[in-house]
PDB file of C-alpha atoms in Angstrom:
ATOM      1  CA  MET F 784      51.364  -7.078 111.496  1.00 48.00           C
ATOM      2  CA  ARG F 785      48.861  -4.867 113.397  1.00 51.00           C
ATOM      3  CA  PRO F 786      46.792  -7.084 115.829  1.00 51.00           C
ATOM      4  CA  ARG F 787      43.120  -7.313 115.045  1.00 51.00           C
ATOM      5  CA  ARG F 788      40.851  -5.367 117.391  1.00 52.00           C
ATOM      6  CA  CYS F 789      38.547  -7.481 119.334  1.00 49.00           C
ATOM      7  CA  LEU F 790      34.954  -5.985 119.378  1.00 50.00           C
ATOM      8  CA  GLY F 791      33.302  -8.822 121.361  1.00 49.00           C
ATOM      9  CA  PRO F 792      33.725  -9.857 124.964  1.00 50.00           C
ATOM     10  CA  ALA F 793      37.582 -10.548 125.550  1.00 48.00           C
ATOM     11  CA  PRO F 794      38.926 -13.613 127.298  1.00 53.00           C
ATOM     12  CA  ARG F 795      39.923 -13.286 130.829  1.00 56.00           C
ATOM     13  CA  GLU F 796      43.699 -12.809 130.120  1.00 59.00           C
ATOM     14  CA  LEU F 797      43.051  -9.954 127.731  1.00 56.00           C
ATOM     15  CA  ALA F 798      40.637  -8.344 130.142  1.00 58.00           C
ATOM     16  CA  ALA F 799      43.297  -8.438 132.935  1.00 61.00           C
ATOM     17  CA  ASP F 800      45.998  -7.024 130.509  1.00 64.00           C
ATOM     18  CA  ARG F 801      43.569  -4.172 129.439  1.00 61.00           C
ATOM     19  CA  ARG F 802      42.815  -3.353 133.140  1.00 61.00           C
ATOM     20  CA  ALA F 803      46.548  -3.248 133.960  1.00 63.00           C
ATOM     21  CA  HIS F 804      47.155  -1.062 130.872  1.00 60.00           C
ATOM     22  CA  CYS F 805      44.369   1.307 131.956  1.00 57.00           C
ATOM     23  CA  ARG F 806      45.806   1.703 135.409  1.00 59.00           C
ATOM     24  CA  GLU F 807      49.196   2.623 133.949  1.00 59.00           C
ATOM     25  CA  ARG F 808      47.611   5.036 131.480  1.00 56.00           C
ATOM     26  CA  PHE F 809      45.030   6.781 133.464  1.00 52.00           C
ATOM     27  CA  PRO F 810      45.162   8.221 136.954  1.00 53.00           C
ATOM     28  CA  SER F 811      44.034   6.271 139.935  1.00 50.00           C
ATOM     29  CA  GLU F 812      40.852   8.179 140.210  1.00 48.00           C
ATOM     30  CA  THR F 813      39.533   6.881 136.847  1.00 48.00           C
ATOM     31  CA  SER F 814      37.584   3.728 137.253  1.00 52.00           C
ATOM     32  CA  ALA F 815      37.909   0.656 134.939  1.00 52.00           C
ATOM     33  CA  LYS F 816      34.342   1.024 134.147  1.00 55.00           C
ATOM     34  CA  ASP F 817      34.779   4.514 132.713  1.00 58.00           C
ATOM     35  CA  VAL F 818      37.702   3.294 130.635  1.00 54.00           C
ATOM     36  CA  SER F 819      35.597   0.443 129.267  1.00 66.00           C
ATOM     37  CA  GLN F 820      32.731   2.828 128.320  1.00 72.00           C
ATOM     38  CA  GLU F 821      35.305   5.254 126.682  1.00 71.00           C
ATOM     39  CA  HIS F 822      36.791   2.266 124.720  1.00 68.00           C
ATOM     40  CA  HIS F 823      33.346   1.139 123.628  1.00 71.00           C
ATOM     41  CA  GLN F 824      32.450   4.644 122.514  1.00 76.00           C
ATOM     42  CA  GLU F 825      35.656   4.815 120.484  1.00 78.00           C
ATOM     43  CA  VAL F 826      34.868   1.474 118.789  1.00 72.00           C
ATOM     44  CA  GLN F 827      31.484   2.715 117.925  1.00 78.00           C
ATOM     45  CA  ARG F 828      32.884   5.923 116.451  1.00 78.00           C
ATOM     46  CA  ASP F 829      35.266   3.783 114.369  1.00 75.00           C
ATOM     47  CA  ARG F 830      32.383   1.644 113.224  1.00 76.00           C
ATOM     48  CA  ARG F 831      30.271   4.605 112.290  1.00 79.00           C
ATOM     49  CA  GLU F 832      33.205   6.165 110.376  1.00 77.00           C
ATOM     50  CA  ILE F 833      33.729   2.920 108.390  1.00 74.00           C
ATOM     51  CA  ARG F 834      30.080   2.574 107.649  1.00 75.00           C
ATOM     52  CA  ARG F 835      29.803   6.219 106.476  1.00 75.00           C
ATOM     53  CA  ARG F 836      32.872   5.749 104.155  1.00 72.00           C
ATOM     54  CA  ALA F 837      31.414   2.535 102.785  1.00 68.00           C
ATOM     55  CA  GLU F 838      28.138   4.316 102.077  1.00 70.00           C
ATOM     56  CA  ASP F 839      30.011   7.164 100.367  1.00 65.00           C
ATOM     57  CA  VAL F 840      31.846   4.729  98.130  1.00 58.00           C
ATOM     58  CA  SER F 841      28.569   2.852  97.390  1.00 62.00           C
ATOM     59  CA  PHE F 842      26.844   6.107  96.514  1.00 57.00           C
ATOM     60  CA  VAL F 843      29.652   7.204  94.170  1.00 55.00           C
ATOM     61  CA  ALA F 844      29.680   3.815  92.509  1.00 58.00           C
ATOM     62  CA  GLN F 845      25.816   3.860  91.970  1.00 63.00           C
ATOM     63  CA  LYS F 846      26.060   7.369  90.575  1.00 58.00           C
ATOM     64  CA  GLU F 847      28.834   6.315  88.169  1.00 57.00           C
ATOM     65  CA  ASP F 848      26.842   3.301  87.006  1.00 59.00           C
ATOM     66  CA  SER F 849      23.812   5.553  86.509  1.00 59.00           C
ATOM     67  CA  SER F 850      25.699   7.999  84.518  1.00 56.00           C
ATOM     68  CA  ARG F 851      27.066   5.217  82.231  1.00 57.00           C
ATOM     69  CA  ALA F 852      23.527   3.853  81.727  1.00 55.00           C
ATOM     70  CA  ILE F 853      22.239   7.306  80.891  1.00 52.00           C
ATOM     71  CA  ILE F 854      25.037   7.853  78.455  1.00 50.00           C
ATOM     72  CA  ARG F 855      24.504   4.340  76.849  1.00 53.00           C
ATOM     73  CA  HIS F 856      20.716   4.903  76.686  1.00 50.00           C
ATOM     74  CA  SER F 857      21.159   8.280  75.048  1.00 50.00           C
ATOM     75  CA  TYR F 858      23.776   6.884  72.518  1.00 46.00           C
ATOM     76  CA  PHE F 859      21.326   4.066  71.535  1.00 48.00           C
ATOM     77  CA  ASN F 860      18.438   6.526  71.140  1.00 50.00           C
ATOM     78  CA  ILE F 861      20.438   8.686  68.940  1.00 47.00           C
ATOM     79  CA  HIS F 862      22.534   6.316  66.944  1.00 48.00           C
ATOM     80  CA  GLY F 863      20.792   2.946  67.662  1.00 48.00           C
ATOM     81  CA  PRO F 864      22.567  -0.351  68.347  1.00 52.00           C
ATOM     82  CA  ARG F 865      24.502  -0.271  65.226  1.00 54.00           C
ATOM     83  CA  ARG F 866      26.062  -3.779  65.252  1.00 56.00           C
ATOM     84  CA  SER F 867      22.796  -5.479  66.076  1.00 58.00           C
ATOM     85  CA  ILE F 868      20.944  -3.494  63.377  1.00 58.00           C
ATOM     86  CA  GLU F 869      23.517  -4.270  60.796  1.00 63.00           C
ATOM     87  CA  ARG F 870      23.506  -7.863  61.712  1.00 67.00           C
ATOM     88  CA  GLU F 871      19.622  -8.082  61.619  1.00 69.00           C
ATOM     89  CA  SER F 872      19.706  -6.263  58.284  1.00 76.00           C
ATOM     90  CA  SER F 873      22.245  -8.658  56.731  1.00 81.00           C
ATOM     91  CA  MET F 874      20.213 -11.655  57.905  1.00 83.00           C
ATOM     92  CA  LYS F 875      17.062 -10.246  56.506  1.00 84.00           C
ATOM     93  CA  ASN F 876      18.810  -9.777  53.234  1.00 86.00           C
ATOM     94  CA  ALA F 877      20.154 -13.201  53.083  1.00 87.00           C
ATOM     95  CA  ILE F 878      16.836 -14.754  53.904  1.00 88.00           C
ATOM     96  CA  ALA F 879      15.115 -12.729  51.284  1.00 88.00           C
ATOM     97  CA  MET F 880      17.703 -13.738  48.693  1.00 90.00           C
ATOM     98  CA  PHE F 881      17.407 -17.367  49.661  1.00 91.00           C
ATOM     99  CA  ASN F 882      13.482 -17.191  49.427  1.00 90.00           C
ATOM    100  CA  ALA F 883      13.877 -15.549  46.026  1.00 91.00           C
ATOM    101  CA  MET F 884      16.199 -18.306  44.770  1.00 92.00           C
ATOM    102  CA  ALA F 885      13.812 -20.999  46.102  1.00 90.00           C
ATOM    103  CA  ASN F 886      10.810 -19.454  44.436  1.00 90.00           C
ATOM    104  CA  ASP F 887      12.693 -19.034  41.190  1.00 90.00           C
ATOM    105  CA  THR F 888      13.854 -22.666  41.197  1.00 90.00           C
ATOM    106  CA  GLU F 889      10.383 -23.903  42.054  1.00 88.00           C
ATOM    107  CA  GLY F 890       8.968 -21.861  39.025  1.00 86.00           C
ATOM    108  CA  LYS F 891      11.499 -23.468  36.756  1.00 87.00           C
ATOM    109  CA  LEU F 892      10.782 -26.924  37.912  1.00 88.00           C
ATOM    110  CA  LYS F 893       7.073 -26.515  37.321  1.00 87.00           C
ATOM    111  CA  ILE F 894       7.765 -25.642  33.558  1.00 83.00           C
ATOM    112  CA  ASN F 895      10.382 -28.376  33.188  1.00 86.00           C
ATOM    113  CA  PRO F 896       8.887 -31.473  31.520  1.00 85.00           C
ATOM    114  CA  TYR F 897      11.638 -33.686  32.993  1.00 88.00           C
ATOM    115  CA  SER F 898      10.884 -32.567  36.605  1.00 86.00           C
ATOM    116  CA  GLU F 899       8.661 -34.464  39.132  1.00 85.00           C
ATOM    117  CA  ASN F 900       7.008 -31.067  39.874  1.00 84.00           C
ATOM    118  CA  TYR F 901       6.193 -30.435  36.257  1.00 85.00           C
ATOM    119  CA  GLU F 902       2.630 -28.925  35.660  1.00 84.00           C
ATOM    120  CA  GLN F 903       1.125 -29.196  32.205  1.00 82.00           C
ATOM    121  CA  PRO F 904       0.281 -25.618  31.271  1.00 77.00           C
ATOM    122  CA  LYS F 905      -2.861 -24.636  29.437  1.00 82.00           C
ATOM    123  CA  TRP F 906      -2.015 -22.594  26.392  1.00 80.00           C
ATOM    124  CA  ASP F 907      -4.216 -19.871  25.058  1.00 85.00           C
ATOM    125  CA  LYS F 908      -3.635 -19.489  21.340  1.00 84.00           C
ATOM    126  CA  ALA F 909      -4.969 -15.989  21.355  1.00 84.00           C
ATOM    127  CA  ALA F 910      -2.553 -14.838  23.917  1.00 84.00           C
ATOM    128  CA  SER F 911       0.310 -12.475  22.844  1.00 81.00           C
ATOM    129  CA  ASN F 912       2.970 -14.725  24.374  1.00 80.00           C
ATOM    130  CA  TYR F 913       1.753 -17.935  22.614  1.00 82.00           C
ATOM    131  CA  ALA F 914       4.669 -19.828  20.948  1.00 79.00           C
ATOM    132  CA  ARG F 915       7.111 -17.380  22.145  1.00 82.00           C
ATOM    133  CA  PRO F 916      10.062 -17.756  24.522  1.00 82.00           C
ATOM    134  CA  PRO F 917      10.234 -16.118  27.961  1.00 82.00           C
ATOM    135  CA  PRO F 918      11.176 -12.520  27.622  1.00 85.00           C
ATOM    136  CA  GLY F 919      14.837 -11.801  28.295  1.00 86.00           C
ATOM    137  CA  SER F 920      15.771 -15.576  28.082  1.00 88.00           C
ATOM    138  CA  LYS F 921      18.620 -16.998  26.034  1.00 92.00           C
ATOM    139  CA  THR F 922      16.000 -18.752  23.887  1.00 90.00           C
ATOM    140  CA  GLU F 923      14.573 -15.396  22.866  1.00 89.00           C
ATOM    141  CA  LYS F 924      18.100 -14.048  22.131  1.00 91.00           C
ATOM    142  CA  ARG F 925      18.769 -17.098  19.861  1.00 92.00           C
ATOM    143  CA  GLY F 926      15.430 -16.607  18.256  1.00 90.00           C
ATOM    144  CA  ILE F 927      16.128 -12.907  17.428  1.00 90.00           C
ATOM    145  CA  ARG F 928      19.483 -14.040  15.881  1.00 92.00           C
ATOM    146  CA  ALA F 929      17.685 -16.712  13.917  1.00 91.00           C
ATOM    147  CA  GLY F 930      15.063 -14.197  12.684  1.00 90.00           C
ATOM    148  CA  ASP F 931      17.799 -11.942  11.480  1.00 92.00           C
ATOM    149  CA  TYR F 932      19.548 -14.917   9.719  1.00 92.00           C
ATOM    150  CA  VAL F 933      16.241 -16.034   8.019  1.00 92.00           C
ATOM    151  CA  THR F 934      15.561 -12.445   6.680  1.00 92.00           C
ATOM    152  CA  ARG F 935      19.080 -12.307   5.080  1.00 93.00           C
ATOM    153  CA  GLU F 936      18.598 -15.799   3.644  1.00 94.00           C
ATOM    154  CA  ILE F 937      15.199 -14.971   2.103  1.00 94.00           C
ATOM    155  CA  LEU F 938      16.641 -11.796   0.528  1.00 94.00           C
ATOM    156  CA  PHE F 939      19.623 -13.829  -0.922  1.00 95.00           C
ATOM    157  CA  LEU F 940      17.015 -16.414  -2.245  1.00 95.00           C
ATOM    158  CA  MET F 941      15.134 -13.737  -4.075  1.00 94.00           C
ATOM    159  CA  GLU F 942      18.356 -12.453  -5.574  1.00 94.00           C
ATOM    160  CA  VAL F 943      19.275 -16.004  -6.837  1.00 94.00           C
ATOM    161  CA  ILE F 944      15.679 -16.459  -8.237  1.00 94.00           C
ATOM    162  CA  ASN F 945      15.824 -13.048  -9.990  1.00 93.00           C
ATOM    163  CA  GLU F 946      19.204 -13.937 -11.781  1.00 93.00           C
ATOM    164  CA  ASN F 947      17.996 -17.278 -13.014  1.00 92.00           C
ATOM    165  CA  ALA F 948      14.239 -16.465 -13.760  1.00 92.00           C
ATOM    166  CA  ASN F 949      12.824 -15.898 -17.129  1.00 92.00           C
ATOM    167  CA  GLY F 950      10.083 -13.564 -18.317  1.00 89.00           C
ATOM    168  CA  GLU F 951       8.887 -10.215 -17.014  1.00 88.00           C
ATOM    169  CA  HIS F 952       6.787  -9.332 -14.017  1.00 85.00           C
ATOM    170  CA  PRO F 953       4.208 -10.408 -13.079  1.00 85.00           C
ATOM    171  CA  ASN F 954       4.978 -13.665 -14.844  1.00 88.00           C
ATOM    172  CA  ARG F 955       8.786 -13.866 -13.980  1.00 91.00           C
ATOM    173  CA  CYS F 956       9.463 -17.440 -12.865  1.00 94.00           C
ATOM    174  CA  VAL F 957      12.096 -20.243 -12.619  1.00 95.00           C
ATOM    175  CA  LYS F 958      11.879 -24.069 -12.592  1.00 95.00           C
ATOM    176  CA  PHE F 959      12.355 -25.779  -9.399  1.00 95.00           C
ATOM    177  CA  GLY F 960      14.995 -28.185 -10.822  1.00 94.00           C
ATOM    178  CA  PRO F 961      17.518 -25.685 -12.143  1.00 94.00           C
ATOM    179  CA  LEU F 962      16.949 -23.520  -9.101  1.00 95.00           C
ATOM    180  CA  PHE F 963      17.742 -26.430  -6.812  1.00 94.00           C
ATOM    181  CA  TYR F 964      21.144 -27.206  -8.530  1.00 93.00           C
ATOM    182  CA  THR F 965      22.158 -23.629  -8.574  1.00 93.00           C
ATOM    183  CA  TYR F 966      21.213 -22.928  -4.868  1.00 93.00           C
ATOM    184  CA  ALA F 967      22.837 -26.218  -3.689  1.00 92.00           C
ATOM    185  CA  HIS F 968      26.201 -24.396  -4.168  1.00 91.00           C
ATOM    186  CA  TYR F 969      25.329 -21.939  -1.391  1.00 90.00           C
ATOM    187  CA  SER F 970      22.957 -23.751   0.944  1.00 90.00           C
ATOM    188  CA  ASP F 971      21.043 -26.966   1.539  1.00 90.00           C
ATOM    189  CA  LYS F 972      17.969 -25.102   2.843  1.00 91.00           C
ATOM    190  CA  LEU F 973      16.173 -24.157  -0.417  1.00 93.00           C
ATOM    191  CA  VAL F 974      12.825 -25.745   0.273  1.00 94.00           C
ATOM    192  CA  GLY F 975      12.690 -24.218   3.852  1.00 93.00           C
ATOM    193  CA  MET F 976      13.486 -20.771   2.501  1.00 94.00           C
ATOM    194  CA  LEU F 977      10.919 -21.083  -0.298  1.00 95.00           C
ATOM    195  CA  LEU F 978       8.327 -22.009   2.236  1.00 94.00           C
ATOM    196  CA  ARG F 979       9.128 -19.027   4.343  1.00 93.00           C
ATOM    197  CA  ALA F 980       9.174 -16.633   1.182  1.00 93.00           C
ATOM    198  CA  ARG F 981       5.737 -18.006   0.181  1.00 94.00           C
ATOM    199  CA  LYS F 982       4.562 -17.270   3.798  1.00 92.00           C
ATOM    200  CA  TYR F 983       5.456 -13.583   3.396  1.00 92.00           C
ATOM    201  CA  GLY F 984       3.931 -13.420  -0.095  1.00 92.00           C
ATOM    202  CA  LEU F 985       7.224 -13.199  -2.044  1.00 94.00           C
ATOM    203  CA  VAL F 986       6.835 -16.349  -4.230  1.00 95.00           C
ATOM    204  CA  ALA F 987       4.120 -18.754  -5.337  1.00 95.00           C
ATOM    205  CA  PHE F 988       4.205 -22.451  -6.396  1.00 94.00           C
ATOM    206  CA  ASP F 989       1.945 -25.410  -6.683  1.00 92.00           C
ATOM    207  CA  GLY F 990       1.607 -27.836  -3.851  1.00 90.00           C
ATOM    208  CA  GLU F 991       2.380 -27.795  -0.126  1.00 90.00           C
ATOM    209  CA  MET F 992       5.927 -29.158  -0.504  1.00 92.00           C
ATOM    210  CA  LEU F 993       8.482 -29.384  -3.265  1.00 93.00           C
ATOM    211  CA  TYR F 994      10.611 -32.575  -3.777  1.00 93.00           C
ATOM    212  CA  GLN F 995      13.715 -32.967  -5.871  1.00 90.00           C
ATOM    213  CA  ARG F 996      13.310 -34.683  -9.340  1.00 91.00           C
ATOM    214  CA  GLN F 997       9.529 -35.153  -8.630  1.00 93.00           C
ATOM    215  CA  ASP F 998       8.797 -31.519  -8.743  1.00 93.00           C
ATOM    216  CA  ASP F 999      11.720 -30.249 -10.989  1.00 93.00           C
ATOM    217  CA  HIS F1000       9.213 -29.092 -13.622  1.00 93.00           C
ATOM    218  CA  LYS F1001       7.253 -26.818 -11.307  1.00 94.00           C
ATOM    219  CA  ASP F1002       7.431 -23.122 -11.581  1.00 94.00           C
ATOM    220  CA  ILE F1003       8.512 -20.702  -8.815  1.00 95.00           C
ATOM    221  CA  LEU F1004       6.678 -17.468  -9.543  1.00 95.00           C
ATOM    222  CA  MET F1005       8.086 -14.111  -8.157  1.00 94.00           C
ATOM    223  CA  LEU F1006       5.321 -12.013  -6.857  1.00 93.00           C
ATOM    224  CA  LYS F1007       7.340  -8.818  -6.237  1.00 92.00           C
ATOM    225  CA  THR F1008      10.246  -7.272  -8.075  1.00 92.00           C
ATOM    226  CA  LEU F1009      13.716  -7.474  -6.477  1.00 92.00           C
ATOM    227  CA  ASP F1010      13.877  -3.628  -6.112  1.00 92.00           C
ATOM    228  CA  GLU F1011      10.525  -3.541  -4.431  1.00 92.00           C
ATOM    229  CA  ILE F1012      11.647  -6.307  -1.960  1.00 92.00           C
ATOM    230  CA  LYS F1013      14.848  -4.510  -1.096  1.00 91.00           C
ATOM    231  CA  GLN F1014      13.069  -1.241  -0.374  1.00 92.00           C
ATOM    232  CA  THR F1015      10.161  -2.502   1.613  1.00 91.00           C
ATOM    233  CA  MET F1016      11.352  -5.578   3.489  1.00 91.00           C
ATOM    234  CA  ARG F1017      12.460  -5.070   7.030  1.00 90.00           C
ATOM    235  CA  TYR F1018      13.353  -7.289   9.946  1.00 90.00           C
ATOM    236  CA  THR F1019      10.942  -6.896  12.798  1.00 88.00           C
ATOM    237  CA  GLY F1020      13.058  -8.411  15.544  1.00 84.00           C
ATOM    238  CA  ASP F1021      10.229 -10.861  16.242  1.00 83.00           C
ATOM    239  CA  PRO F1022      11.235 -14.553  15.952  1.00 76.00           C
ATOM    240  CA  VAL F1023       7.781 -15.521  15.012  1.00 78.00           C
ATOM    241  CA  ASN F1024       7.033 -13.106  12.239  1.00 83.00           C
ATOM    242  CA  CYS F1025      10.564 -11.870  11.379  1.00 85.00           C
ATOM    243  CA  ILE F1026       9.715  -9.943   8.255  1.00 87.00           C
ATOM    244  CA  THR F1027       7.495  -6.950   7.574  1.00 88.00           C
ATOM    245  CA  PHE F1028       7.007  -4.720   4.635  1.00 89.00           C
ATOM    246  CA  VAL F1029       6.858  -0.925   5.071  1.00 84.00           C
TER     247      VAL F1029
END
């Protein structure tokens, strides 16, 4: 192992050894003071060399760090911090979706009569959406299917009335009692279909309601011929007013 060079004042033993070494190495005319000065200058040169090399290494390291910083800055300016942007975008999307779900749930609770947040709506009978389900809801789809079913049932009822009626138009009619027993083979909704048929101007009868046995003698009058009904009656797709005539 190389002995460490002592830069400070040496002990007496080391100083004596150094003087003896100098006497052996240099001629007698060279003084110990000159040797010490030369040694000191050599040490100073070594120190300067070490300092210069350290400064060179530090400069190179700083230059490399600066180059890396410039490259990184240029990349972010061109491409942007991709990961951070993607993460921020995904978080914004998640927050927006959560807020939308919360607002939708709050709106449903306000119209739910069994909820604590229920708010009694004020209906406007003149509004276009009065007595109608929300657009695009399952209730609206069920209503459309029900309207199509009612249209077909009314047409079938008019066919049954036409087959069992007596007389000619505009006085072609049938008694409620025989019609009830005949229609009972097909359906138990005769009175409801008769009320709907009267609503659309297809039949006429006395009273607001028809009851079995009590109203068996009442006449059910056809206001339109069966051919006219088949040609002009159309389903509108509206659950409220499912039938129209063209």
